[in-house]
mmCIF file of C-alpha atoms and ligand atoms in Angstrom:
data_model
loop_
_atom_site.group_PDB
_atom_site.id
_atom_site.type_symbol
_atom_site.label_atom_id
_atom_site.label_comp_id
_atom_site.label_asym_id
_atom_site.label_seq_id
_atom_site.Cartn_x
_atom_site.Cartn_y
_atom_site.Cartn_z
ATOM 1 C CA MET A 47 -22.385 6.297 60.830
ATOM 2 C CA THR A 48 -21.985 4.685 64.421
ATOM 3 C CA ASP A 49 -22.190 0.914 64.727
ATOM 4 C CA ASN A 50 -24.562 0.017 67.085
ATOM 5 C CA LEU A 51 -22.843 -3.787 67.348
ATOM 6 C CA PRO A 52 -18.863 -3.047 68.561
ATOM 7 C CA LEU A 53 -19.222 -6.208 69.827
ATOM 8 C CA ARG A 54 -20.457 -8.129 66.364
ATOM 9 C CA GLY A 55 -18.018 -11.204 66.132
ATOM 10 C CA LYS A 56 -17.233 -11.032 69.819
ATOM 11 C CA VAL A 57 -18.004 -14.319 72.349
ATOM 12 C CA ALA A 58 -18.462 -13.532 75.976
ATOM 13 C CA LEU A 59 -19.409 -15.269 79.462
ATOM 14 C CA VAL A 60 -21.525 -13.845 81.962
ATOM 15 C CA THR A 61 -21.558 -15.350 85.274
ATOM 16 C CA GLY A 62 -24.334 -15.305 87.969
ATOM 17 C CA ALA A 63 -26.551 -14.672 85.026
ATOM 18 C CA ALA A 64 -30.286 -16.116 85.422
ATOM 19 C CA ARG A 65 -31.331 -12.759 87.024
ATOM 20 C CA GLY A 66 -30.777 -9.387 88.479
ATOM 21 C CA ILE A 67 -27.871 -7.674 86.989
ATOM 22 C CA GLY A 68 -26.040 -10.061 85.669
ATOM 23 C CA ARG A 69 -29.039 -11.045 83.585
ATOM 24 C CA ALA A 70 -29.187 -7.192 82.139
ATOM 25 C CA TYR A 71 -24.990 -7.698 81.055
ATOM 26 C CA ALA A 72 -26.197 -10.788 79.395
ATOM 27 C CA LEU A 73 -28.695 -8.846 77.550
ATOM 28 C CA ARG A 74 -26.976 -5.640 77.038
ATOM 29 C CA LEU A 75 -23.489 -8.264 75.405
ATOM 30 C CA ALA A 76 -25.959 -9.767 72.958
ATOM 31 C CA LYS A 77 -27.590 -6.640 71.971
ATOM 32 C CA ARG A 78 -24.654 -5.200 70.876
ATOM 33 C CA GLY A 79 -23.668 -8.425 69.141
ATOM 34 C CA ALA A 80 -21.950 -10.883 71.194
ATOM 35 C CA ASP A 81 -22.648 -14.307 71.583
ATOM 36 C CA VAL A 82 -23.302 -14.858 75.233
ATOM 37 C CA ALA A 83 -22.842 -18.111 77.144
ATOM 38 C CA VAL A 84 -24.461 -17.610 80.655
ATOM 39 C CA VAL A 85 -23.272 -19.601 83.898
ATOM 40 C CA ASP A 86 -25.611 -19.813 87.051
ATOM 41 C CA PHE A 87 -27.135 -22.012 89.828
ATOM 42 C CA ASP A 88 -30.527 -22.293 88.456
ATOM 43 C CA LEU A 89 -31.182 -21.127 85.325
ATOM 44 C CA HIS A 90 -35.009 -20.354 86.486
ATOM 45 C CA SER A 91 -33.713 -18.471 89.909
ATOM 46 C CA TYR A 92 -35.715 -15.729 88.385
ATOM 47 C CA LYS A 93 -38.776 -17.812 89.494
ATOM 48 C CA ASP A 94 -37.703 -16.963 93.443
ATOM 49 C CA TYR A 95 -38.724 -13.194 92.841
ATOM 50 C CA GLN A 96 -42.638 -12.033 91.785
ATOM 51 C CA LEU A 97 -40.390 -8.671 89.822
ATOM 52 C CA GLU A 98 -37.533 -10.551 88.280
ATOM 53 C CA ALA A 99 -40.217 -12.834 87.032
ATOM 54 C CA ALA A 100 -42.585 -10.657 85.509
ATOM 55 C CA SER A 101 -39.578 -8.768 83.461
ATOM 56 C CA MET A 102 -39.132 -12.226 81.373
ATOM 57 C CA ARG A 103 -39.816 -12.492 77.942
ATOM 58 C CA GLY A 104 -38.647 -15.917 77.393
ATOM 59 C CA ASP A 105 -38.276 -18.751 79.594
ATOM 60 C CA THR A 106 -34.460 -18.604 80.341
ATOM 61 C CA VAL A 107 -32.045 -15.463 79.631
ATOM 62 C CA VAL A 108 -30.519 -18.564 77.205
ATOM 63 C CA ASP A 109 -34.110 -17.946 75.307
ATOM 64 C CA GLU A 110 -33.895 -13.868 75.556
ATOM 65 C CA ILE A 111 -30.123 -13.981 74.314
ATOM 66 C CA ARG A 112 -31.778 -15.936 71.542
ATOM 67 C CA GLU A 113 -34.462 -13.590 70.913
ATOM 68 C CA ILE A 114 -32.297 -10.627 70.094
ATOM 69 C CA GLY A 115 -30.468 -12.855 67.899
ATOM 70 C CA MET A 116 -27.385 -13.767 69.025
ATOM 71 C CA ARG A 117 -25.737 -17.601 69.624
ATOM 72 C CA ALA A 118 -26.592 -18.331 73.374
ATOM 73 C CA LEU A 119 -25.152 -21.640 75.930
ATOM 74 C CA GLY A 120 -26.445 -21.688 79.154
ATOM 75 C CA PHE A 121 -24.706 -23.467 82.003
ATOM 76 C CA GLN A 122 -26.458 -24.838 85.496
ATOM 77 C CA ALA A 123 -22.787 -24.679 86.979
ATOM 78 C CA ASP A 124 -21.330 -23.514 90.620
ATOM 79 C CA VAL A 125 -18.599 -21.063 90.287
ATOM 80 C CA THR A 126 -17.052 -22.263 93.053
ATOM 81 C CA ASP A 127 -16.578 -25.326 91.159
ATOM 82 C CA ALA A 128 -13.364 -24.860 89.445
ATOM 83 C CA THR A 129 -13.390 -27.981 87.228
ATOM 84 C CA THR A 130 -17.383 -27.451 86.103
ATOM 85 C CA LEU A 131 -16.125 -24.092 85.129
ATOM 86 C CA ASN A 132 -13.106 -24.877 82.987
ATOM 87 C CA GLU A 133 -15.386 -27.239 81.391
ATOM 88 C CA ALA A 134 -17.820 -24.880 80.545
ATOM 89 C CA VAL A 135 -14.934 -22.577 78.981
ATOM 90 C CA GLN A 136 -14.013 -25.389 76.965
ATOM 91 C CA GLN A 137 -17.155 -25.918 75.756
ATOM 92 C CA ILE A 138 -17.355 -22.683 74.592
ATOM 93 C CA VAL A 139 -14.455 -22.166 73.240
ATOM 94 C CA GLY A 140 -14.604 -25.665 71.302
ATOM 95 C CA GLU A 141 -18.172 -24.271 69.521
ATOM 96 C CA TRP A 142 -17.775 -20.737 68.676
ATOM 97 C CA GLY A 143 -13.678 -21.040 68.791
ATOM 98 C CA ARG A 144 -12.573 -17.964 71.155
ATOM 99 C CA LEU A 145 -13.249 -15.952 74.661
ATOM 100 C CA ASP A 146 -13.355 -11.925 74.245
ATOM 101 C CA ILE A 147 -14.932 -11.189 77.207
ATOM 102 C CA ALA A 148 -15.808 -12.363 81.042
ATOM 103 C CA ILE A 149 -17.886 -10.693 83.296
ATOM 104 C CA CYS A 150 -17.663 -12.332 86.460
ATOM 105 C CA ASN A 151 -21.264 -11.152 88.548
ATOM 106 C CA ALA A 152 -21.650 -14.372 90.394
ATOM 107 C CA GLY A 153 -22.033 -13.284 93.999
ATOM 108 C CA GLY A 154 -23.715 -11.798 96.640
ATOM 109 C CA GLY A 155 -24.055 -11.815 100.650
ATOM 110 C CA VAL A 156 -25.764 -14.001 103.227
ATOM 111 C CA GLY A 157 -26.788 -13.660 106.774
ATOM 112 C CA SER A 158 -28.730 -10.407 108.244
ATOM 113 C CA PRO A 159 -26.928 -7.444 109.007
ATOM 114 C CA GLU A 160 -27.225 -8.116 113.117
ATOM 115 C CA GLU A 161 -25.210 -11.357 112.372
ATOM 116 C CA THR A 162 -22.852 -10.798 110.428
ATOM 117 C CA ARG A 163 -21.265 -7.975 112.515
ATOM 118 C CA ALA A 164 -17.373 -8.527 112.426
ATOM 119 C CA SER A 165 -16.856 -9.314 115.830
ATOM 120 C CA ILE A 166 -19.772 -12.251 115.370
ATOM 121 C CA VAL A 167 -20.414 -13.677 112.189
ATOM 122 C CA GLU A 168 -19.870 -17.926 112.024
ATOM 123 C CA LYS A 169 -17.695 -18.714 110.120
ATOM 124 C CA ASP A 170 -19.817 -21.320 108.291
ATOM 125 C CA LEU A 171 -21.582 -17.956 106.541
ATOM 126 C CA VAL A 172 -17.560 -16.532 106.070
ATOM 127 C CA ASP A 173 -17.378 -19.637 104.326
ATOM 128 C CA VAL A 174 -19.886 -19.784 102.095
ATOM 129 C CA VAL A 175 -19.283 -15.694 100.956
ATOM 130 C CA VAL A 176 -15.710 -15.364 100.532
ATOM 131 C CA ALA A 177 -16.301 -18.825 98.256
ATOM 132 C CA ARG A 178 -19.187 -17.250 96.437
ATOM 133 C CA ASN A 179 -17.583 -13.938 95.755
ATOM 134 C CA LEU A 180 -14.128 -14.063 95.967
ATOM 135 C CA THR A 181 -13.215 -18.006 95.294
ATOM 136 C CA GLY A 182 -16.115 -17.948 92.549
ATOM 137 C CA THR A 183 -14.418 -14.863 90.993
ATOM 138 C CA ILE A 184 -11.263 -16.420 90.696
ATOM 139 C CA HIS A 185 -12.034 -19.581 89.323
ATOM 140 C CA THR A 186 -13.810 -17.967 86.840
ATOM 141 C CA CYS A 187 -11.041 -15.869 85.909
ATOM 142 C CA GLN A 188 -8.329 -18.837 85.960
ATOM 143 C CA ALA A 189 -10.556 -20.590 83.542
ATOM 144 C CA VAL A 190 -11.106 -17.955 80.824
ATOM 145 C CA ALA A 191 -7.389 -16.970 81.177
ATOM 146 C CA VAL A 192 -6.468 -19.783 79.330
ATOM 147 C CA PRO A 193 -7.736 -19.138 75.881
ATOM 148 C CA MET A 194 -7.265 -15.359 76.409
ATOM 149 C CA LYS A 195 -3.999 -15.619 76.816
ATOM 150 C CA GLU A 196 -3.502 -17.624 73.560
ATOM 151 C CA GLN A 197 -5.605 -14.871 72.072
ATOM 152 C CA ARG A 198 -3.358 -12.315 73.195
ATOM 153 C CA SER A 199 -6.560 -10.415 73.946
ATOM 154 C CA GLY A 200 -9.691 -10.455 75.925
ATOM 155 C CA LYS A 201 -11.713 -8.334 78.245
ATOM 156 C CA ILE A 202 -12.380 -9.202 81.951
ATOM 157 C CA VAL A 203 -14.613 -7.340 84.237
ATOM 158 C CA THR A 204 -15.074 -8.586 88.059
ATOM 159 C CA VAL A 205 -18.107 -7.504 90.245
ATOM 160 C CA GLY A 206 -16.881 -5.541 93.825
ATOM 161 C CA SER A 207 -19.713 -3.610 95.762
ATOM 162 C CA GLN A 208 -19.632 -0.471 97.174
ATOM 163 C CA ALA A 209 -19.629 -2.523 100.615
ATOM 164 C CA GLY A 210 -15.613 -3.316 99.596
ATOM 165 C CA HIS A 211 -14.930 0.506 100.403
ATOM 166 C CA ARG A 212 -17.572 1.589 102.575
ATOM 167 C CA ILE A 213 -18.551 0.970 105.785
ATOM 168 C CA ALA A 214 -22.271 0.000 106.339
ATOM 169 C CA ASP A 215 -23.678 1.864 109.303
ATOM 170 C CA ASN A 216 -24.692 -0.577 111.308
ATOM 171 C CA GLY A 217 -21.518 -2.616 110.962
ATOM 172 C CA GLY A 218 -23.471 -5.504 109.269
ATOM 173 C CA TYR A 219 -22.456 -7.512 105.805
ATOM 174 C CA ALA A 220 -18.831 -7.424 107.547
ATOM 175 C CA HIS A 221 -17.878 -10.823 105.921
ATOM 176 C CA TYR A 222 -19.424 -9.697 102.039
ATOM 177 C CA GLY A 223 -17.536 -5.904 102.377
ATOM 178 C CA ALA A 224 -14.257 -8.034 103.136
ATOM 179 C CA ALA A 225 -14.675 -10.544 100.516
ATOM 180 C CA LYS A 226 -15.639 -7.695 97.748
ATOM 181 C CA ALA A 227 -12.869 -5.744 98.886
ATOM 182 C CA ALA A 228 -10.838 -8.918 98.301
ATOM 183 C CA VAL A 229 -12.508 -8.886 94.803
ATOM 184 C CA ALA A 230 -11.194 -5.499 93.832
ATOM 185 C CA LYS A 231 -7.517 -6.265 95.272
ATOM 186 C CA TYR A 232 -7.737 -9.593 93.113
ATOM 187 C CA THR A 233 -8.361 -7.666 90.159
ATOM 188 C CA GLN A 234 -5.259 -5.563 90.147
ATOM 189 C CA TYR A 235 -3.300 -8.130 90.877
ATOM 190 C CA LEU A 236 -5.174 -9.692 87.846
ATOM 191 C CA ALA A 237 -4.470 -6.813 85.408
ATOM 192 C CA ARG A 238 -0.575 -6.740 86.558
ATOM 193 C CA ASP A 239 -0.659 -10.573 85.321
ATOM 194 C CA LEU A 240 -2.133 -10.379 82.055
ATOM 195 C CA GLY A 241 -1.718 -7.257 80.638
ATOM 196 C CA PRO A 242 1.317 -8.363 79.092
ATOM 197 C CA PHE A 243 -1.271 -10.290 76.898
ATOM 198 C CA GLY A 244 -3.341 -7.639 75.510
ATOM 199 C CA VAL A 245 -5.962 -8.896 78.290
ATOM 200 C CA THR A 246 -7.789 -5.983 80.221
ATOM 201 C CA VAL A 247 -8.931 -6.584 83.928
ATOM 202 C CA ASN A 248 -11.378 -3.971 85.563
ATOM 203 C CA CYS A 249 -13.685 -4.504 88.265
ATOM 204 C CA VAL A 250 -17.354 -2.750 88.672
ATOM 205 C CA ALA A 251 -18.343 -1.616 92.472
ATOM 206 C CA PRO A 252 -22.096 -1.258 92.387
ATOM 207 C CA GLY A 253 -23.772 0.817 94.976
ATOM 208 C CA TYR A 254 -27.775 -0.050 95.942
ATOM 209 C CA ILE A 255 -28.766 -1.150 92.289
ATOM 210 C CA SER A 256 -32.516 -1.926 92.957
ATOM 211 C CA THR A 257 -33.495 -5.357 91.417
ATOM 212 C CA GLY A 258 -36.183 -7.907 91.933
ATOM 213 C CA ARG A 259 -34.503 -9.303 94.994
ATOM 214 C CA LEU A 260 -33.340 -6.209 96.630
ATOM 215 C CA ALA A 261 -36.052 -3.984 96.220
ATOM 216 C CA PRO A 262 -38.289 -4.960 98.983
ATOM 217 C CA ILE A 263 -35.262 -5.302 101.360
ATOM 218 C CA LEU A 264 -34.289 -1.497 100.187
ATOM 219 C CA SER A 265 -37.062 -0.477 101.058
ATOM 220 C CA ALA A 266 -37.432 -2.723 104.285
ATOM 221 C CA LEU A 267 -33.669 -0.945 105.607
ATOM 222 C CA GLY A 268 -35.439 2.216 104.471
ATOM 223 C CA ASP A 269 -35.242 3.807 101.131
ATOM 224 C CA ALA A 270 -35.479 7.860 102.341
ATOM 225 C CA GLN A 271 -32.096 7.025 104.797
ATOM 226 C CA LEU A 272 -30.645 5.421 102.444
ATOM 227 C CA LEU A 273 -30.925 8.032 99.394
ATOM 228 C CA ASP A 274 -29.744 10.641 101.936
ATOM 229 C CA ASP A 275 -26.588 9.113 101.075
ATOM 230 C CA VAL A 276 -26.631 9.068 97.344
ATOM 231 C CA PRO A 277 -25.934 12.586 95.758
ATOM 232 C CA LEU A 278 -28.406 10.998 92.640
ATOM 233 C CA GLY A 279 -30.709 10.897 94.627
ATOM 234 C CA ARG A 280 -32.086 7.652 93.259
ATOM 235 C CA TYR A 281 -31.221 3.749 93.465
ATOM 236 C CA GLY A 282 -29.069 2.236 90.542
ATOM 237 C CA THR A 283 -30.799 0.140 88.015
ATOM 238 C CA PRO A 284 -29.345 -3.017 86.189
ATOM 239 C CA GLU A 285 -29.359 -0.965 82.946
ATOM 240 C CA ASP A 286 -27.196 1.623 84.862
ATOM 241 C CA CYS A 287 -24.887 -0.878 85.827
ATOM 242 C CA ALA A 288 -24.760 -2.696 82.027
ATOM 243 C CA GLY A 289 -23.711 0.551 80.519
ATOM 244 C CA VAL A 290 -20.246 0.731 82.232
ATOM 245 C CA ILE A 291 -19.920 -2.842 81.451
ATOM 246 C CA GLU A 292 -20.150 -2.947 77.778
ATOM 247 C CA PHE A 293 -17.807 0.190 78.249
ATOM 248 C CA LEU A 294 -15.419 -2.204 79.584
ATOM 249 C CA SER A 295 -16.155 -5.019 77.227
ATOM 250 C CA SER A 296 -15.818 -2.798 73.973
ATOM 251 C CA ASP A 297 -12.621 -1.317 72.267
ATOM 252 C CA LEU A 298 -13.524 2.188 73.911
ATOM 253 C CA SER A 299 -11.978 0.416 77.164
ATOM 254 C CA ASP A 300 -8.544 -0.703 75.462
ATOM 255 C CA TYR A 301 -6.211 1.461 77.536
ATOM 256 C CA VAL A 302 -8.064 1.198 80.890
ATOM 257 C CA THR A 303 -7.252 -1.952 83.264
ATOM 258 C CA GLY A 304 -6.724 -2.309 87.281
ATOM 259 C CA ALA A 305 -9.667 0.165 87.369
ATOM 260 C CA ILE A 306 -12.221 -0.323 90.292
ATOM 261 C CA ILE A 307 -15.526 1.408 89.114
ATOM 262 C CA PRO A 308 -18.246 2.715 91.257
ATOM 263 C CA VAL A 309 -21.415 2.288 89.502
ATOM 264 C CA ASP A 310 -23.341 4.055 92.937
ATOM 265 C CA GLY A 311 -25.026 7.652 92.025
ATOM 266 C CA GLY A 312 -21.853 9.206 93.812
ATOM 267 C CA LEU A 313 -22.550 6.950 97.409
ATOM 268 C CA THR A 314 -18.668 5.690 97.425
ATOM 269 C CA TYR A 315 -16.963 8.610 97.593
ATOM 270 C CA SER A 316 -19.276 11.874 98.620
HETATM 271 P P1 LIG B 33 -29.193 -11.869 92.340
HETATM 272 O O1 LIG B 33 -28.888 -12.631 93.695
HETATM 273 O O2 LIG B 33 -30.373 -11.427 92.109
HETATM 274 O O3 LIG B 33 -28.358 -12.817 91.227
HETATM 275 C C1 LIG B 33 -27.205 -13.256 91.331
HETATM 276 C C2 LIG B 33 -27.368 -14.722 90.663
HETATM 277 O O4 LIG B 33 -26.240 -15.484 91.107
HETATM 278 C C3 LIG B 33 -28.665 -15.674 91.570
HETATM 279 O O5 LIG B 33 -29.508 -16.573 90.170
HETATM 280 C C4 LIG B 33 -27.507 -16.459 92.494
HETATM 281 O O6 LIG B 33 -28.314 -17.910 92.555
HETATM 282 C C5 LIG B 33 -26.329 -16.934 91.392
HETATM 283 N N1 LIG B 33 -25.230 -17.382 91.703
HETATM 284 C C6 LIG B 33 -24.592 -16.882 93.460
HETATM 285 N N2 LIG B 33 -23.421 -17.315 93.512
HETATM 286 C C7 LIG B 33 -23.191 -18.311 92.226
HETATM 287 C C8 LIG B 33 -22.065 -19.424 92.497
HETATM 288 N N3 LIG B 33 -21.358 -19.448 93.168
HETATM 289 N N4 LIG B 33 -22.841 -20.089 91.596
HETATM 290 C C9 LIG B 33 -22.998 -20.069 90.283
HETATM 291 N N5 LIG B 33 -24.281 -18.888 90.479
HETATM 292 C C10 LIG B 33 -24.748 -18.266 91.834
HETATM 293 O O7 LIG B 33 -27.928 -10.457 92.579
HETATM 294 P P2 LIG B 33 -27.396 -9.395 91.869
HETATM 295 O O8 LIG B 33 -28.082 -9.005 90.287
HETATM 296 O O9 LIG B 33 -28.231 -8.220 93.095
HETATM 297 O O10 LIG B 33 -25.934 -9.072 92.106
HETATM 298 C C11 LIG B 33 -25.403 -9.327 90.869
HETATM 299 C C12 LIG B 33 -23.776 -9.410 91.602
HETATM 300 O O11 LIG B 33 -23.687 -7.685 91.887
HETATM 301 C C13 LIG B 33 -23.457 -9.963 92.956
HETATM 302 O O12 LIG B 33 -21.982 -10.286 92.717
HETATM 303 C C14 LIG B 33 -23.660 -8.742 94.173
HETATM 304 O O13 LIG B 33 -22.934 -8.925 94.893
HETATM 305 C C15 LIG B 33 -23.245 -7.652 93.247
HETATM 306 N N6 LIG B 33 -23.756 -6.269 93.423
HETATM 307 C C16 LIG B 33 -25.058 -6.184 93.942
HETATM 308 C C17 LIG B 33 -25.490 -4.905 94.075
HETATM 309 C C18 LIG B 33 -27.395 -4.888 94.416
HETATM 310 O O14 LIG B 33 -27.112 -3.537 94.998
HETATM 311 N N7 LIG B 33 -28.237 -5.735 93.804
HETATM 312 C C19 LIG B 33 -24.722 -4.470 94.951
HETATM 313 C C20 LIG B 33 -23.404 -4.279 94.970
HETATM 314 C C21 LIG B 33 -23.004 -5.484 94.268
HETATM 315 P P3 LIG B 33 -29.173 -18.054 93.681
HETATM 316 O O15 LIG B 33 -30.307 -17.369 93.786
HETATM 317 O O16 LIG B 33 -29.245 -19.250 93.981
HETATM 318 O O17 LIG B 33 -28.315 -17.308 95.238
#
């Protein structure tokens, strides 16, 4: 008989989990038996998007995790603030005794495609996007590496993007693509660093994933044109991404580290 709770007894941290793909990661890990702590600027950020709000089954993802039957902790914090993040990790380990899985999902882009072309994107946009995606990921990894090194085990997953590999036709979002490429490369350095401690470090690189925030933006850009580049012919879902996170968080992936795994319906490499 297969065990439907492969993460039983594990403790996980997911950043940027108030809505969207990060929320799907947190709920999937809880459904597989993990206790889950979440970090987000605002645990009610789903309220900004009608489709996200409509999918909620509790006041916040923390309540949803508890509804599944697992323990949950919620932190309203900015992952670019290393001190706060270290304190959150210390609290998780203090309360639950360990930390096995960290999904560094907080991130995203800022600015329009037109104003973020490589030759003109302004410094303030570059600073925000590099901080949110690269610096926040580094802080999260460094905070969780402390208990994982002590345990001599752990699974870290960072979140890149197809934009870290593939240049958009319109040339926009250069700052985001560069930051996500850096996340992928940092992941590989970290895998080399933490391998001797029994910690795996991998990166998922989503393609076009339809969330409550992104669905209207994708439609405005042109669904038919975008999907023409996707061999599977559809947008991804947060659940598509959560499946790969489940794999990278479980012992099925014990001999996988330093990998950058596209979750993109074939967009990146076809
Ligand atoms: P969303 O913007 O819907 O959700 C991200 C959540 O993280 C938001 O609540 C956001 O808060 C929060 N957040 C952002 N920065 C920080 C920070 N510094 N500290 C704490 N919380 C933060 O994103 P998605 O679910 O679409 O994407 C999740 C991840 O996947 C991101 O890293 C994104 O770059 C990546 N990705 C997404 C793709 C997609 O198609 N959706 C494609 C490729 C990659 P706030 O609302 O205030 O910004």
